Short mmCIF file of C-alpha atoms in Angstrom, two decimals:
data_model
loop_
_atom_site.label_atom_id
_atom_site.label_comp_id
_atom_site.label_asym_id
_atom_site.label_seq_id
_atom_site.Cartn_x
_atom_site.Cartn_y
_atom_site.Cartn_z
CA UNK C 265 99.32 112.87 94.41
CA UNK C 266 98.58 112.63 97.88
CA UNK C 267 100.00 115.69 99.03
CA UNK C 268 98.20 117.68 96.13
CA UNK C 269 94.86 116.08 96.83
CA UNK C 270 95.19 116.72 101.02
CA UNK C 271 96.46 120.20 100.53
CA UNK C 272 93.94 120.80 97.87
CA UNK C 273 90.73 119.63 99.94
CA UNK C 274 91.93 121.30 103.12
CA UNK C 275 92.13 124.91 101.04
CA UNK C 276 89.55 123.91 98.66
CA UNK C 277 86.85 123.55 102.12
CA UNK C 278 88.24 126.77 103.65
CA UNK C 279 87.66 129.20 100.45
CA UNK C 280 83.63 127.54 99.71
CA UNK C 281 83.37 128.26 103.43
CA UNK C 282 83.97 131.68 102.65
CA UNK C 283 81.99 131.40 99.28
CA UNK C 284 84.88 132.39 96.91
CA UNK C 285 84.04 128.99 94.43
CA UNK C 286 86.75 130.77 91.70
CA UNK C 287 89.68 130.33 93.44
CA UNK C 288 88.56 126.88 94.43
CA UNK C 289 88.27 125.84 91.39
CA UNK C 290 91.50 127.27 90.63
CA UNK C 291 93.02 125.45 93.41
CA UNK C 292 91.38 122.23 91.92
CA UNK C 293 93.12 122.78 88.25
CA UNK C 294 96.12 123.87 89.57
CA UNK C 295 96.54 120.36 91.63
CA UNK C 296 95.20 118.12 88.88
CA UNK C 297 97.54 119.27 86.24
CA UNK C 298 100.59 119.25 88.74
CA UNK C 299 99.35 115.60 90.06
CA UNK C 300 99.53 114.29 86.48
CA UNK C 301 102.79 116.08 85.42
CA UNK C 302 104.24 114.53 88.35
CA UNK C 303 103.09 111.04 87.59
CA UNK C 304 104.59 111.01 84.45
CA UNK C 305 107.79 111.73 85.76
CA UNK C 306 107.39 109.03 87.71
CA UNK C 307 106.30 106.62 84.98
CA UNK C 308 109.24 107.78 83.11
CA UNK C 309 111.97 107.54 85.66
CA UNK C 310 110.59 104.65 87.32
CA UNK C 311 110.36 102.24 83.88
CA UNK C 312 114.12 103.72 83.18
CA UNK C 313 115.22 102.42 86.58
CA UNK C 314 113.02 99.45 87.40
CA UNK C 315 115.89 97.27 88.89
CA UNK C 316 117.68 99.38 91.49
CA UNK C 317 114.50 101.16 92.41
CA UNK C 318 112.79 97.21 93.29
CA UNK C 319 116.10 96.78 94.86
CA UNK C 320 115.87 99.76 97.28
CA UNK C 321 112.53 98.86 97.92
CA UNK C 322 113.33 96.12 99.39
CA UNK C 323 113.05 93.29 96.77
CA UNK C 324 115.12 89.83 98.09
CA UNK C 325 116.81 87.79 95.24
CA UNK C 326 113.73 85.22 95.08
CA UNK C 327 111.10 88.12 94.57
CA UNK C 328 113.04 90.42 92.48
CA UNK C 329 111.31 89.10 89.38
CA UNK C 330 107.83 89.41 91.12
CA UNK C 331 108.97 93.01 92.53
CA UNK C 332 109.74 93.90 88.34
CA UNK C 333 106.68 92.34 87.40
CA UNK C 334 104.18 93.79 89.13
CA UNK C 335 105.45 97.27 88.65
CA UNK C 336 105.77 97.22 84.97
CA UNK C 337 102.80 97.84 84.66
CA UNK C 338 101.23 99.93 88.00
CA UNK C 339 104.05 102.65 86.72
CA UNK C 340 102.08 102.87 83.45
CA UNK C 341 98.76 104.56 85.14
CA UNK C 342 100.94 106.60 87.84
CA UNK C 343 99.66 110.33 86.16
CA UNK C 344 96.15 108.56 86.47
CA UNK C 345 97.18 107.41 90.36
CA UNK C 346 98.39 110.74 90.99
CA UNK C 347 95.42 112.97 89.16
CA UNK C 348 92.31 109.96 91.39
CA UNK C 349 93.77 111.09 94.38
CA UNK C 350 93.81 114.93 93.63
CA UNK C 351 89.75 114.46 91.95
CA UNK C 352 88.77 111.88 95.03
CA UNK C 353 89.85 114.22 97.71
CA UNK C 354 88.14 117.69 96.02
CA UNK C 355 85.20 116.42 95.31
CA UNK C 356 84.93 115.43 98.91
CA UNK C 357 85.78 118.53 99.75
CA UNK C 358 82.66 120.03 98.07
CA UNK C 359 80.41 117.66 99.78
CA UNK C 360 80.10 115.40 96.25
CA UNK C 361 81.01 112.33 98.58
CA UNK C 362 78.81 110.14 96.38
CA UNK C 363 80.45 110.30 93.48
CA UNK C 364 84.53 110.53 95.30
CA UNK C 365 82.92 106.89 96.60
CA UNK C 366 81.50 105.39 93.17
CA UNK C 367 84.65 106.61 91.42
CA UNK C 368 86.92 104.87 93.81
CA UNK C 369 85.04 102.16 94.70
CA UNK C 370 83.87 100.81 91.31
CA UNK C 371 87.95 100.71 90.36
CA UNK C 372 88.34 98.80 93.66
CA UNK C 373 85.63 96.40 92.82
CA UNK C 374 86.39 95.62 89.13
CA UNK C 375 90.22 95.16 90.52
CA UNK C 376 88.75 92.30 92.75
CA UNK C 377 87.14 91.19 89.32
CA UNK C 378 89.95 91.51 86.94
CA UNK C 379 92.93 89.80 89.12
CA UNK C 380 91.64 85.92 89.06
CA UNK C 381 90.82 86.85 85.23
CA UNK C 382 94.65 87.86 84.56
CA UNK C 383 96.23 86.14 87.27
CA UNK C 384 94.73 82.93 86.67
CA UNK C 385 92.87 82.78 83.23
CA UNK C 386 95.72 84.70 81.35
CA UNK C 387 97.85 82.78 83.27
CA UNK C 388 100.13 86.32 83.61
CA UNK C 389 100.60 85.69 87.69
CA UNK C 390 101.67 89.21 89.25
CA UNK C 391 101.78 90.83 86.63
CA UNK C 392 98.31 90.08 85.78
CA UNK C 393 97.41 91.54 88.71
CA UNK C 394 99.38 94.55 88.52
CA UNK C 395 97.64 94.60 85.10
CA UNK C 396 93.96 94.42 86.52
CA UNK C 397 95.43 97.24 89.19
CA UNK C 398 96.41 99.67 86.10
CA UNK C 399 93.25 98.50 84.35
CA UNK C 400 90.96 99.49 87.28
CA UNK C 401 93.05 102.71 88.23
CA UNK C 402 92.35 104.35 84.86
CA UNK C 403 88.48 103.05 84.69
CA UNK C 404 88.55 105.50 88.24
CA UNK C 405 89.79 108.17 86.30
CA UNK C 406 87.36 108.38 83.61
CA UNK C 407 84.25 107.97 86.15
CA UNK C 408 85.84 110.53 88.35
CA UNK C 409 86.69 112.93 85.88
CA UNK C 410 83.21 112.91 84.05
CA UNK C 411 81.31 115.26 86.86
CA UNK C 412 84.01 117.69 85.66
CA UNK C 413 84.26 117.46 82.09
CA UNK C 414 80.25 117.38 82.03
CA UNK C 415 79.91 120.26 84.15
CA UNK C 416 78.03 118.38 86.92
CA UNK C 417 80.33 119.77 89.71
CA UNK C 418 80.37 122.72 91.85
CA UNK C 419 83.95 123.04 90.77
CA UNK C 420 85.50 123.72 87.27
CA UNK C 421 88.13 121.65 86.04
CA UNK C 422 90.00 123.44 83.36
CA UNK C 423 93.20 124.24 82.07
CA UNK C 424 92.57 127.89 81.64
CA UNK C 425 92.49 127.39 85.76
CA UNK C 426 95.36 126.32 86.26
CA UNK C 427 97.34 129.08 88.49
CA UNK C 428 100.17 128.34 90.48
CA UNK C 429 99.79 131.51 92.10
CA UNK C 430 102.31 132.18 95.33
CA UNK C 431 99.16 131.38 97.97
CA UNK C 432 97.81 129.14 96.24
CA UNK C 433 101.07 126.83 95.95
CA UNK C 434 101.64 127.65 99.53
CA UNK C 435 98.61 126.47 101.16
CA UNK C 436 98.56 123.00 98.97
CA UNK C 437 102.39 122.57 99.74
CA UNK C 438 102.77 123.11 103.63
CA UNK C 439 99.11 121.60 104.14
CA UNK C 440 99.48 118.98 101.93
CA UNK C 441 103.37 118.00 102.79
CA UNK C 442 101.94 116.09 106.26
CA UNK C 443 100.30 113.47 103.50
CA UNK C 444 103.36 113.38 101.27
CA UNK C 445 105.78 113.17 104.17
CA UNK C 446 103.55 110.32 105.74
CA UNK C 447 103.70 108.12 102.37
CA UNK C 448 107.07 108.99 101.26
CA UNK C 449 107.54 107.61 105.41
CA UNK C 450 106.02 104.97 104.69
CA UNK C 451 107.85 104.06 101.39
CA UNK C 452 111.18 103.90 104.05
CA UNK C 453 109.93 102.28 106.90
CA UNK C 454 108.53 99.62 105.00
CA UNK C 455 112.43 99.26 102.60
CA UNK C 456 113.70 98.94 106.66
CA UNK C 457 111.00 96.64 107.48
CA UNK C 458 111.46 94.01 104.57
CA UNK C 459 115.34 94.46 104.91
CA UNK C 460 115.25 93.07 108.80
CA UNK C 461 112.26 90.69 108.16
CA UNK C 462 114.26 88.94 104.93
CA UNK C 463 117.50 89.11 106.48
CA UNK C 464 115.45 86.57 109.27
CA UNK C 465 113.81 84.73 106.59
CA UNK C 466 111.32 84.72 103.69
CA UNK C 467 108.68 83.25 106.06
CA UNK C 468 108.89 86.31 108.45
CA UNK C 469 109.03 89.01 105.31
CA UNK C 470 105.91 86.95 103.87
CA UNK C 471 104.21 87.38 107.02
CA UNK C 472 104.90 90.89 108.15
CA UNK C 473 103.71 91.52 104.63
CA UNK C 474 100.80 90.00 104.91
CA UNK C 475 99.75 91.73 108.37
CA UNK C 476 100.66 94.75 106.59
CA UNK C 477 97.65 94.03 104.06
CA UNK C 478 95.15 92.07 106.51
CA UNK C 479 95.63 95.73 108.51
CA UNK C 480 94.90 97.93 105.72
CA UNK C 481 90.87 96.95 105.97
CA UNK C 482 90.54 98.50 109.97
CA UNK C 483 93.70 101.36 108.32
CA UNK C 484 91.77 102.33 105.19
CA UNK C 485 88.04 102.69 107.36
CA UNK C 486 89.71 104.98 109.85
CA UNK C 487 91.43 106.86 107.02
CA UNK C 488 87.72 106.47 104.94
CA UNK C 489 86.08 108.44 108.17
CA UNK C 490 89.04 110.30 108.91
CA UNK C 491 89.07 112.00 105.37
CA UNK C 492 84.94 112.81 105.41
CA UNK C 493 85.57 114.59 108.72
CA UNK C 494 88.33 116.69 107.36
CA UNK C 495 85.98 118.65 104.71
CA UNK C 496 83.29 119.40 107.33
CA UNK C 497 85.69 120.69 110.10
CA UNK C 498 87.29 122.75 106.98
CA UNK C 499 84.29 124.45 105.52
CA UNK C 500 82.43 125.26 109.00
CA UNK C 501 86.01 126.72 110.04
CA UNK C 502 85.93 128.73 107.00
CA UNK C 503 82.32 129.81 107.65
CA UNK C 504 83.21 130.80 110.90
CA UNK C 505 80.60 128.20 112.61
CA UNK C 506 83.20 127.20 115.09
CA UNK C 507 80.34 125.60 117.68
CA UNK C 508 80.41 122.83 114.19
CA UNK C 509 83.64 122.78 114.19
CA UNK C 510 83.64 121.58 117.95
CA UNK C 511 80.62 119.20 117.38
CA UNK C 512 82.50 117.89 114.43
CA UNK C 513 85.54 116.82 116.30
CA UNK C 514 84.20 115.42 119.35
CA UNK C 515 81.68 113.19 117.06
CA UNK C 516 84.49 111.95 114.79
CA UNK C 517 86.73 110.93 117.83
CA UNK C 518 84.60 109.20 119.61
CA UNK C 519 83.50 107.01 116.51
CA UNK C 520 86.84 106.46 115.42
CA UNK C 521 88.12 105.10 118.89
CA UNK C 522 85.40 102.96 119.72
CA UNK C 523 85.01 101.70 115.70
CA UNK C 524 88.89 101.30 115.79
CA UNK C 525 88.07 99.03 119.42
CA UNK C 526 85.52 97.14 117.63
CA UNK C 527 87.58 96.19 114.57
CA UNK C 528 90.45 95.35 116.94
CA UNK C 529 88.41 93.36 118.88
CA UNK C 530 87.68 91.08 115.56
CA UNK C 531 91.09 91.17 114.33
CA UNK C 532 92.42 89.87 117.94
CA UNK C 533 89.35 86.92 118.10
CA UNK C 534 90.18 85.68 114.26
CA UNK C 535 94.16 86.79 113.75
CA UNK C 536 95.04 83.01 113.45
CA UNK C 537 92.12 82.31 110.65
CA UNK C 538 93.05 85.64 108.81
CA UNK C 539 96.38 84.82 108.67
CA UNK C 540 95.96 81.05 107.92
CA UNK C 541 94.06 82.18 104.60
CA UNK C 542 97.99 83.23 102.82
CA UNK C 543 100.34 81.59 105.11
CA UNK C 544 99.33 77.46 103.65
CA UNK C 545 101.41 75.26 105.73
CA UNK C 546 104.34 77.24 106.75
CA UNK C 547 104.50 77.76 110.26
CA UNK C 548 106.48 80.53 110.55
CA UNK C 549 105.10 83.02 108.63
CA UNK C 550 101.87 82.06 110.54
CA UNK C 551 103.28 82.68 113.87
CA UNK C 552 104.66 85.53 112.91
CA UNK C 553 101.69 87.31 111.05
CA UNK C 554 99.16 86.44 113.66
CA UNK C 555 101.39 87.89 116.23
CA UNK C 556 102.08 91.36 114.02
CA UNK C 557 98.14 91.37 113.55
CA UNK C 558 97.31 91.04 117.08
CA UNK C 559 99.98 93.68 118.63
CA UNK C 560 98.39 96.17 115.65
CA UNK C 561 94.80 95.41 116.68
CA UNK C 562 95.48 96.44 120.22
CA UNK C 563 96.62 99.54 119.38
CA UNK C 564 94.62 100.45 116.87
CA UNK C 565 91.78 102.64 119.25
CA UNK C 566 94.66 104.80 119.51
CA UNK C 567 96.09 104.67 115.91
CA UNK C 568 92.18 105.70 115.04
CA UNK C 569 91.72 108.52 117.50
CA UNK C 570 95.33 110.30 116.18
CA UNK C 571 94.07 109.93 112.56
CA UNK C 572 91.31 112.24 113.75
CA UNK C 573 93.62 114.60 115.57
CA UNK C 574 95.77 114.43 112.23
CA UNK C 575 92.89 115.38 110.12
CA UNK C 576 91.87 118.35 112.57
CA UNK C 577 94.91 119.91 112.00
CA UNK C 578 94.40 119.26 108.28
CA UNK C 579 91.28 121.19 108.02
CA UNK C 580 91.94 123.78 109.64
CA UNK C 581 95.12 124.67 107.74
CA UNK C 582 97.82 123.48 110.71
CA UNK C 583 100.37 122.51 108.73
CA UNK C 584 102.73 121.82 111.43
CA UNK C 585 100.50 119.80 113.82
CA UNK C 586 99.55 117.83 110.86
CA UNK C 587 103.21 117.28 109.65
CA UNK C 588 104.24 116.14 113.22
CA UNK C 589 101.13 113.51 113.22
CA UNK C 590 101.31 112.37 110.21
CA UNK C 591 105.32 111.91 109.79
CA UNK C 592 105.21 110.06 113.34
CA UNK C 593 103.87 106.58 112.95
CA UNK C 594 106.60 105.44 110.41
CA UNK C 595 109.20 108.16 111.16
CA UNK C 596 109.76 110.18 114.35
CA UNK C 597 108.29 107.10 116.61
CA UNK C 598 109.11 104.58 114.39
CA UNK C 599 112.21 104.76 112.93
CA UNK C 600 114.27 105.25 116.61
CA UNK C 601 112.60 102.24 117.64
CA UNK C 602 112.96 99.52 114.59
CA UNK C 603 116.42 98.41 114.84
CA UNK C 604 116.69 98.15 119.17
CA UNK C 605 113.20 96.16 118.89
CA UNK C 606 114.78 94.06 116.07
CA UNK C 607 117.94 93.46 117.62
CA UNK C 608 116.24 92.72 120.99
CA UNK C 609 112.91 90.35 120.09
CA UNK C 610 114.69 89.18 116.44
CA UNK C 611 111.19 88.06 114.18
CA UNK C 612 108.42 89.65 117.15
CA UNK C 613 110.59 93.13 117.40
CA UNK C 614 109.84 93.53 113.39
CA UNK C 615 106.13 92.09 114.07
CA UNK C 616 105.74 94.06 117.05
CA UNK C 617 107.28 97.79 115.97
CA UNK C 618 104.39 99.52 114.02
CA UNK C 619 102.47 98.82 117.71
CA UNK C 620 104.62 100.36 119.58
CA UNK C 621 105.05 103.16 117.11
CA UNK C 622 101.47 103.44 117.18
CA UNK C 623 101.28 104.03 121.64
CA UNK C 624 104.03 106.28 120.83
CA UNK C 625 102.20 108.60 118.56
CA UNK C 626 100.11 109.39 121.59
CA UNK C 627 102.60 111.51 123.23
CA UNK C 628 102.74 114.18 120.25
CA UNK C 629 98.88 113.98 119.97
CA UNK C 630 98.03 115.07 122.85
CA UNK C 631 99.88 118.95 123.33
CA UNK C 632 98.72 119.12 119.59
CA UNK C 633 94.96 118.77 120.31
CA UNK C 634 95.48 120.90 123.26
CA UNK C 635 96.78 123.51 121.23
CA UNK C 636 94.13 123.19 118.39
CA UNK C 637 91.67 123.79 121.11
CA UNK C 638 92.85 126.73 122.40
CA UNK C 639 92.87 127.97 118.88
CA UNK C 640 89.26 127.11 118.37
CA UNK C 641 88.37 128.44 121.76
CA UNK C 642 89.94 131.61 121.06
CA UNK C 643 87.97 131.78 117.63
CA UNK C 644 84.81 131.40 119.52
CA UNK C 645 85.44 134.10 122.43
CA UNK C 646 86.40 136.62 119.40
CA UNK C 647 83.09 135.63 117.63
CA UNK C 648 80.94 136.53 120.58
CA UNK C 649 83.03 139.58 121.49
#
């Protein structure tokens, strides 16, 4: 879903740039039908092997019930999963931000609503929630679907749309692999993560978990920002108004470093009291969370400023740069440096590796700005020629 819906926007921003609004909407069906095709493979193979796939995903003996659970049901709205991100990400893409943000953040909200209710008054524990998550998922679906099926979009959803032409496949595929690459990534490095953190102990899996959640508020804003940039830069390339293109980035990079060293500032001040809110009494997982929350937080100006590099490349079709970005936080710089951290520090090399992976992701950003610049530059010297 993610790849379809990144690959999608990027192309989707490019061809209204250059007015051609019939193959975008031909990009849009083509994506939407593939994104739910491919969730209900999932759903399928998935419910067929729940066990072993819980198992690879890290699941310890104690939790393997929990693991089971809670993905009973989220498997159940995966072709709805798959087809939000796909309608969330084009109708970004043709400036409808408004309704991308009621669709997805109405689901959010009435997940907040529905997990005490299932959890708690239904007595169904996780897999109430995973119940409310399923619930809210496919609510999301049928708010961001209705612009489509009512005609209200710039786009046309339809069937009769759906073309996997040759260019069109190509452009969402090599685009839209950096997004797939990053989550399927991030799928491993967090099976490697809970294998070294519950071979220490439950405490230190419980608490690198938590971090991992506690981090996804600062992760999911610079991703928020990072994702309306990406549409802009995208439709002014394909307009050929490269002095926006320009503007766009060097607006969007300085918010996201000096938001990302705002947030980090408050996640450094109150790591102890965010932590202390799911850790109770035991001591370890607090010590352990706190610590993975604070080396995050510090680098986290940098995580936000290579999001917006990432996204550059994004828009402006670079499939490479953006594969390289996007596959280096959890793979190229983290997975060389996971076990040697581990087997060095023990509970803070786990707690302290998505940091480090995070300063290392500097070194590819870097050359790859420099060489989207030269690009750009290049663009505008043939414009005024």
């Amino acid at each position: 879903g993610s790849m379809l819906a990144m690959g999608a926007n990027s192309y989707i921003a490019r061809l209204l740039g250059k007015n051609d609004d019939k193959k975008a909407s031909q990009v849009l069906s083509t994506a939407f039908f593939s994104a739910f095709a491919i969730g209900a493979a999932l759903l399928t193979f998935g419910s067929v092997f729940m066990v072993p796939m819980v198992r690879l995903l890290g699941a310890t003996p104690t939790c393997e019930q929990y693991s089971i659970d809670y993905a009973t049901y989220v498997l159940m709205a995966a072709p709805f999963m798959a087809c939000n991100f796909v309608m969330n990400q084009c109708l970004r893409s043709e400036g409808s931000a408004t309704l991308s943000m009621v669709g997805m953040g109405f689901g959010g909200i009435l997940n907040c609503v529905l997990d005490p209710i299932f959890i708690f008054g239904f007595d169904m524990g996780v897999a109430g929630a995973s119940l409310a998550t399923a619930i809210s998922k496919v609510v999301s679906f049928c708010i961001l679907i209705f612009p489509y099926i009512t005609r209200r979009s710039l786009l046309h959803l339809s069937i009769r749309n759906f073309k996997p032409a040759r260019d069109i496949v190509t452009e969402v595929v090599t685009v839209g692999s950096s997004s797939m690459f990053r989550s399927g990534l991030a799928v491993v490095a967090g099976i490697l993560l809970n294998t070294l953190a519950g071979d220490i102990s439950d405490s230190v899996l419980a608490g690198i978990g938590v971090c991992t959640k506690i981090m996804m508020f600062p992760f999911s804003i610079i991703l928020g920002f990072g994702n309306g940039f990406q549409p802009v830069v995208g439709f002014n390339w394909g307009a050929k108004r490269y002095d926006r293109v320009k503007e766009a980035y060097r607006f969007s990079s300085r918010v996201a470093f000096w938001g990302g060293a705002l947030m980090a500032a408050f996640c450094i001040l109150f790591a102890d009291q965010l932590i202390v809110l799911f850790a109770g009494t035991d001591g370890d997982m607090r010590c352990i969370g706190a610590f993975a929350i604070i080396t995050q937080a510090i680098a986290l100006p940098i995580h936000a400023w290579v999001a917006i590099v990432n996204m550059y490349c994004v828009g402006l079709g670079n499939a490479k740069g953006a594969l390289a970005l996007s596959t280096a936080r959890q793979g190229s710089c983290f997975l060389p440096i996971l076990y040697p951290l581990a087997w060095i520090f023990d509970a803070y090399g786990v707690g302290s590796v998505q940091a480090a992976a995070d300063v290392l992701t500097l070194v590819l950003a870097i050359p790859i700005l420099r060489s989207m610049n030269k690009k750009l530059h290049a663009a505008m010297e043939a414009q005024t020629e």
